[in-house]
Short mmCIF file of C-alpha atoms in Angstrom, two decimals:
data_model
loop_
_atom_site.label_atom_id
_atom_site.label_comp_id
_atom_site.label_asym_id
_atom_site.label_seq_id
_atom_site.Cartn_x
_atom_site.Cartn_y
_atom_site.Cartn_z
CA MET A 1 125.22 -42.91 113.48
CA ALA A 2 123.67 -43.89 110.10
CA ASN A 3 125.64 -46.09 107.77
CA PRO A 4 127.09 -44.33 104.70
CA PRO A 5 125.29 -44.86 101.37
CA THR A 6 126.48 -47.77 99.25
CA LEU A 7 126.72 -48.41 95.52
CA ALA A 8 124.01 -51.08 95.81
CA GLN A 9 121.61 -48.61 97.47
CA LEU A 10 122.25 -45.99 94.81
CA THR A 11 121.75 -48.51 91.99
CA ALA A 12 118.54 -49.88 93.49
CA SER A 13 117.14 -46.38 93.96
CA LEU A 14 117.64 -45.54 90.27
CA THR A 15 116.24 -48.79 88.91
CA SER A 16 113.16 -48.37 91.12
CA LEU A 17 112.40 -45.21 89.10
CA GLY A 18 112.10 -47.28 85.92
CA LEU A 19 115.63 -46.55 84.74
CA PRO A 20 117.99 -49.26 83.41
CA THR A 21 120.84 -50.42 85.64
CA PRO A 22 123.77 -47.95 85.54
CA HIS A 23 127.32 -49.21 85.07
CA PRO A 24 129.28 -49.25 88.35
CA SER A 25 132.00 -47.08 86.79
CA PHE A 26 129.36 -44.41 86.10
CA LEU A 27 128.06 -44.32 89.67
CA SER A 28 131.33 -44.83 91.55
CA PRO A 29 132.69 -41.25 91.10
CA ILE A 30 129.31 -39.80 92.13
CA LEU A 31 129.25 -41.99 95.24
CA ALA A 32 132.88 -41.21 96.15
CA ASN A 33 132.30 -37.47 95.85
CA GLY A 34 129.11 -37.75 97.92
CA LEU A 35 130.84 -39.73 100.68
CA GLN A 36 133.63 -37.16 100.81
CA LYS A 37 131.09 -34.36 101.25
CA LYS A 38 128.90 -36.50 103.55
CA THR A 39 125.92 -36.08 101.22
CA PRO A 40 122.87 -38.02 102.48
CA LEU A 41 121.40 -40.75 100.29
CA PRO A 42 118.45 -38.65 98.93
CA GLY A 43 120.90 -36.01 97.70
CA LEU A 44 123.11 -38.64 96.09
CA ILE A 45 120.11 -40.19 94.36
CA ALA A 46 119.03 -36.81 92.97
CA THR A 47 122.53 -36.10 91.65
CA ALA A 48 122.92 -39.56 90.13
CA LYS A 49 119.48 -39.39 88.50
CA LEU A 50 120.18 -36.01 86.91
CA ARG A 51 123.56 -37.08 85.51
CA PHE A 52 122.18 -40.41 84.36
CA LEU A 53 119.31 -38.82 82.46
CA CYS A 54 121.76 -36.43 80.79
CA ALA A 55 124.12 -39.23 79.72
CA ASP A 56 124.19 -40.86 76.28
CA PHE A 57 122.80 -44.34 76.87
CA SER A 58 124.37 -45.58 73.63
CA SER A 59 127.88 -44.79 74.93
CA PRO A 60 130.01 -47.46 76.63
CA LEU A 61 130.23 -47.76 80.43
CA ILE A 62 126.98 -45.89 81.02
CA LEU A 63 124.67 -48.91 81.35
CA ALA A 64 125.51 -52.17 83.06
CA SER A 65 125.95 -55.18 80.79
CA ASN A 66 124.68 -57.61 83.43
CA PRO A 67 121.74 -57.59 83.53
CA ALA A 68 121.56 -56.58 79.88
CA PRO A 69 119.57 -53.35 79.44
CA PRO A 70 116.21 -53.81 77.69
CA ALA A 71 116.27 -52.87 74.00
CA PHE A 72 114.01 -52.92 70.98
CA PRO A 73 113.48 -56.22 69.14
CA PRO A 74 115.87 -56.46 66.17
CA ASN A 75 113.11 -56.15 63.56
CA ILE A 76 111.13 -53.33 65.17
CA THR A 77 111.26 -51.18 62.01
CA ASP A 78 109.87 -53.94 59.78
CA VAL A 79 106.92 -52.32 58.01
CA LYS A 80 105.66 -55.73 56.87
CA ILE A 81 104.48 -56.50 60.42
CA PRO A 82 101.12 -54.71 60.70
CA ALA A 83 100.72 -54.76 64.49
CA ARG A 84 102.45 -56.04 67.63
CA LYS A 85 103.36 -54.93 71.16
CA LEU A 86 106.56 -54.37 73.11
CA ASP A 87 107.17 -57.38 75.34
CA ARG A 88 109.27 -55.39 77.84
CA ASP A 89 109.82 -51.90 79.24
CA VAL A 90 112.36 -49.99 77.15
CA VAL A 91 114.01 -46.66 77.99
CA VAL A 92 114.91 -44.62 74.91
CA GLN A 93 116.43 -41.23 74.24
CA VAL A 94 114.96 -38.66 71.85
CA LEU A 95 117.12 -37.63 68.88
CA ASP A 96 114.61 -35.55 66.92
CA VAL A 97 111.18 -33.97 67.38
CA GLU A 98 108.74 -32.99 64.63
CA ASP A 99 105.39 -31.25 65.03
CA ILE A 100 103.28 -32.87 62.31
CA GLY A 101 100.21 -30.88 63.32
CA ARG A 102 101.69 -27.63 62.04
CA SER A 103 103.05 -26.85 58.59
CA LYS A 104 106.81 -26.59 58.22
CA TRP A 105 106.51 -23.11 56.76
CA SER A 106 104.51 -21.82 59.75
CA GLN A 107 107.24 -23.20 62.03
CA ILE A 108 109.87 -21.36 60.00
CA GLU A 109 107.91 -18.13 60.34
CA LEU A 110 107.72 -18.59 64.12
CA LEU A 111 111.46 -19.18 64.34
CA GLU A 112 112.10 -16.09 62.21
CA SER A 113 109.91 -13.94 64.47
CA VAL A 114 111.84 -14.99 67.57
CA ARG A 115 115.18 -14.48 65.82
CA LYS A 116 114.08 -10.95 64.88
CA GLY A 117 112.88 -10.25 68.40
CA GLU A 118 109.18 -10.44 67.64
CA THR A 119 106.45 -12.46 69.31
CA THR A 120 102.70 -12.44 68.79
CA LYS A 121 99.91 -11.64 71.23
CA GLY A 122 96.53 -12.27 69.62
CA ARG A 123 96.72 -10.31 66.39
CA GLU A 124 99.23 -7.83 67.79
CA ILE A 125 102.91 -8.17 66.94
CA ILE A 126 105.13 -7.26 69.89
CA ARG A 127 108.72 -6.38 69.13
CA VAL A 128 111.06 -7.48 71.90
CA VAL A 129 114.02 -5.15 72.41
CA PRO A 130 116.77 -5.23 75.04
CA ASN A 131 116.75 -2.79 77.94
CA GLU A 132 119.68 -0.43 77.99
CA GLU A 133 120.46 -1.29 81.61
CA ASN A 134 120.40 -5.08 81.73
CA GLN A 135 119.94 -6.15 78.08
CA GLN A 136 116.90 -8.21 79.05
CA PRO A 137 113.99 -8.26 76.57
CA SER A 138 111.10 -5.88 77.18
CA SER A 139 108.21 -4.32 75.26
CA ALA A 140 105.96 -1.30 75.58
CA SER A 141 102.97 -3.58 76.16
CA THR A 142 104.40 -5.86 78.84
CA GLN A 143 107.71 -4.28 79.89
CA ALA A 144 109.01 -7.82 80.40
CA ILE A 145 108.64 -10.89 78.21
CA GLY A 146 110.63 -13.85 79.45
CA THR A 147 113.12 -15.13 76.93
CA GLN A 148 112.19 -18.72 77.72
CA ALA A 149 108.51 -18.06 77.10
CA ALA A 150 109.33 -16.38 73.81
CA GLY A 151 111.52 -19.32 72.89
CA ARG A 152 108.75 -21.79 73.64
CA GLN A 153 106.31 -19.85 71.49
CA GLY A 154 108.75 -19.63 68.62
CA GLU A 155 109.86 -23.23 68.80
CA GLY A 156 106.37 -24.66 68.76
CA GLY A 157 105.62 -25.06 72.46
CA LYS A 158 103.02 -27.72 73.28
CA GLU A 159 101.30 -28.08 69.95
CA GLY A 160 101.44 -31.40 68.14
CA PRO A 161 100.84 -34.24 67.62
CA PHE A 162 104.56 -34.94 67.62
CA LYS A 163 106.68 -37.47 65.82
CA LEU A 164 109.85 -38.50 67.68
CA LEU A 165 113.01 -40.21 66.51
CA MET A 166 113.97 -42.50 69.41
CA GLN A 167 117.12 -44.52 70.09
CA ASP A 168 117.57 -47.46 72.44
CA CYS A 169 120.71 -48.45 74.34
CA LYS A 170 122.02 -50.49 71.40
CA GLY A 171 121.72 -47.59 68.98
CA SER A 172 118.61 -48.89 67.20
CA ARG A 173 116.39 -46.06 66.00
CA VAL A 174 112.65 -46.01 65.47
CA TYR A 175 110.00 -43.34 65.05
CA GLY A 176 107.30 -42.79 67.63
CA PHE A 177 103.98 -41.16 66.76
CA GLU A 178 101.90 -39.37 69.41
CA LEU A 179 98.57 -41.13 68.96
CA HIS A 180 97.11 -39.28 71.96
CA LYS A 181 98.63 -36.33 73.80
CA VAL A 182 101.47 -37.43 76.09
CA GLN A 183 102.35 -35.15 78.97
CA LYS A 184 105.72 -33.36 78.59
CA VAL A 185 106.18 -34.34 74.93
CA GLU A 186 106.92 -31.04 73.21
CA TYR A 187 109.63 -29.04 71.47
CA PRO A 188 112.80 -28.00 73.30
CA PRO A 189 113.32 -26.42 75.75
CA GLY A 190 110.28 -28.17 77.27
CA MET A 191 111.63 -31.58 76.26
CA GLY A 192 115.33 -31.50 75.43
CA ILE A 193 117.05 -33.54 72.76
CA GLY A 194 118.48 -36.58 74.52
CA CYS A 195 115.49 -36.68 76.88
CA LYS A 196 114.79 -40.17 78.21
CA ILE A 197 111.39 -41.77 77.72
CA LEU A 198 110.10 -44.99 79.23
CA LEU A 199 108.07 -47.06 76.76
CA LYS A 200 106.14 -49.51 78.88
CA ARG A 201 105.50 -53.12 78.07
CA GLY A 202 102.44 -53.42 75.85
CA SER A 203 103.19 -50.30 73.81
CA GLU A 204 101.71 -50.71 70.33
CA ILE A 205 103.95 -50.95 67.25
CA ALA A 206 102.31 -50.48 63.87
CA ARG A 207 104.33 -51.12 60.70
CA GLY A 208 107.66 -50.10 62.21
CA MET A 209 106.43 -47.14 64.25
CA VAL A 210 105.75 -46.99 67.99
CA LEU A 211 102.36 -45.48 68.86
CA LEU A 212 102.80 -43.18 71.85
CA GLU A 213 99.91 -43.14 74.32
CA PRO A 214 99.85 -41.57 77.81
CA GLU A 215 99.09 -44.88 79.53
CA ARG A 216 102.34 -46.47 78.31
CA THR A 217 104.64 -43.51 77.69
CA VAL A 218 106.49 -41.76 80.54
CA VAL A 219 108.80 -38.81 79.92
CA LEU A 220 111.62 -39.22 82.46
CA GLY A 221 113.50 -36.04 81.56
CA GLY A 222 117.13 -35.21 80.88
CA ARG A 223 118.99 -33.69 77.96
CA ILE A 224 122.24 -34.34 76.10
CA ASP A 225 123.66 -30.83 75.83
CA GLY A 226 125.70 -31.31 72.65
CA LEU A 227 122.83 -32.92 70.74
CA ASP A 228 120.31 -30.40 72.06
CA LYS A 229 122.44 -27.41 71.06
CA ALA A 230 123.09 -28.76 67.56
CA TRP A 231 119.38 -29.54 67.07
CA ARG A 232 118.27 -26.06 68.03
CA GLU A 233 120.91 -24.27 65.98
CA GLY A 234 120.19 -26.30 62.86
CA ARG A 235 116.42 -26.57 63.10
CA GLU A 236 115.43 -23.65 60.87
CA GLN A 237 117.86 -24.75 58.16
CA ARG A 238 116.54 -28.33 58.28
CA LEU A 239 112.96 -27.10 57.93
CA ARG A 240 113.88 -24.92 54.95
CA GLU A 241 115.61 -27.86 53.26
CA LEU A 242 112.55 -30.07 53.81
CA VAL A 243 110.25 -27.40 52.37
CA GLU A 244 112.53 -27.03 49.35
CA ARG A 245 112.60 -30.79 48.73
CA GLU A 246 108.81 -31.02 49.02
CA THR A 247 108.41 -28.09 46.64
CA ARG A 248 110.73 -29.70 44.09
CA GLY A 249 108.81 -32.95 44.43
CA ARG A 250 105.48 -31.28 43.76
CA GLY A 251 107.01 -29.46 40.83
CA GLY A 252 108.13 -32.76 39.34
CA ASP A 253 104.65 -34.22 39.70
CA GLU A 254 103.15 -31.17 37.97
CA ASP A 255 105.61 -31.52 35.10
CA LEU A 256 104.54 -35.13 34.59
CA MET A 257 100.89 -34.09 34.58
CA ASP A 258 101.62 -31.40 31.98
CA GLU A 259 103.30 -33.98 29.76
CA ASP A 260 100.22 -36.18 29.97
#
């Protein structure tokens, strides 16, 4: 008869995936429930990994304090330092995503089209309406357009390059810029807010911003439901406010030019 899984085995399995060491109080309930149900070790690892990736790493009793979890250097946002590299692997969580390859107004228009039940196919606008029987979206052209696919199209999908606001385990925040396309970096729901990313040792930092490259950036997955929900619900309003501020700023510059 095989020996039951232990806390040490579960911890070692997670850290071998590149994750920081979980706090024993985080893993203990998962292990106890698994032992009660006689869940084999692979099943326990899968459950623990999913819950760990969906936890807020900046909250207490999520990460072990010994060994101390790797974090950003204290002066990582110092713009006076032109170039340097991370001297350790650091796991961060994503707090914001911005597609800097697409104008804010075009993103607003996409969000509006999804909200109104419209998506685009080439130059054709397809209006998505609910079926009378099951209230699932459909159209005369396709008879079935998946709501997730429509959401991805409206929320930006896999365009880019992307700019990410990232947070380490100590709460330090820094922006990351996608220098080259990184697999799985995209708008929610493809990459949820709270998603964990492994920044490998040697990642470049230029004037307070981490340069994201596929060789040293690994999207581990996960999502913090509360943060993700709030981000999605407030995204269109945030974009409109940014556009309004930029418009006011340009207007001020034009006024100064007129005075000259």
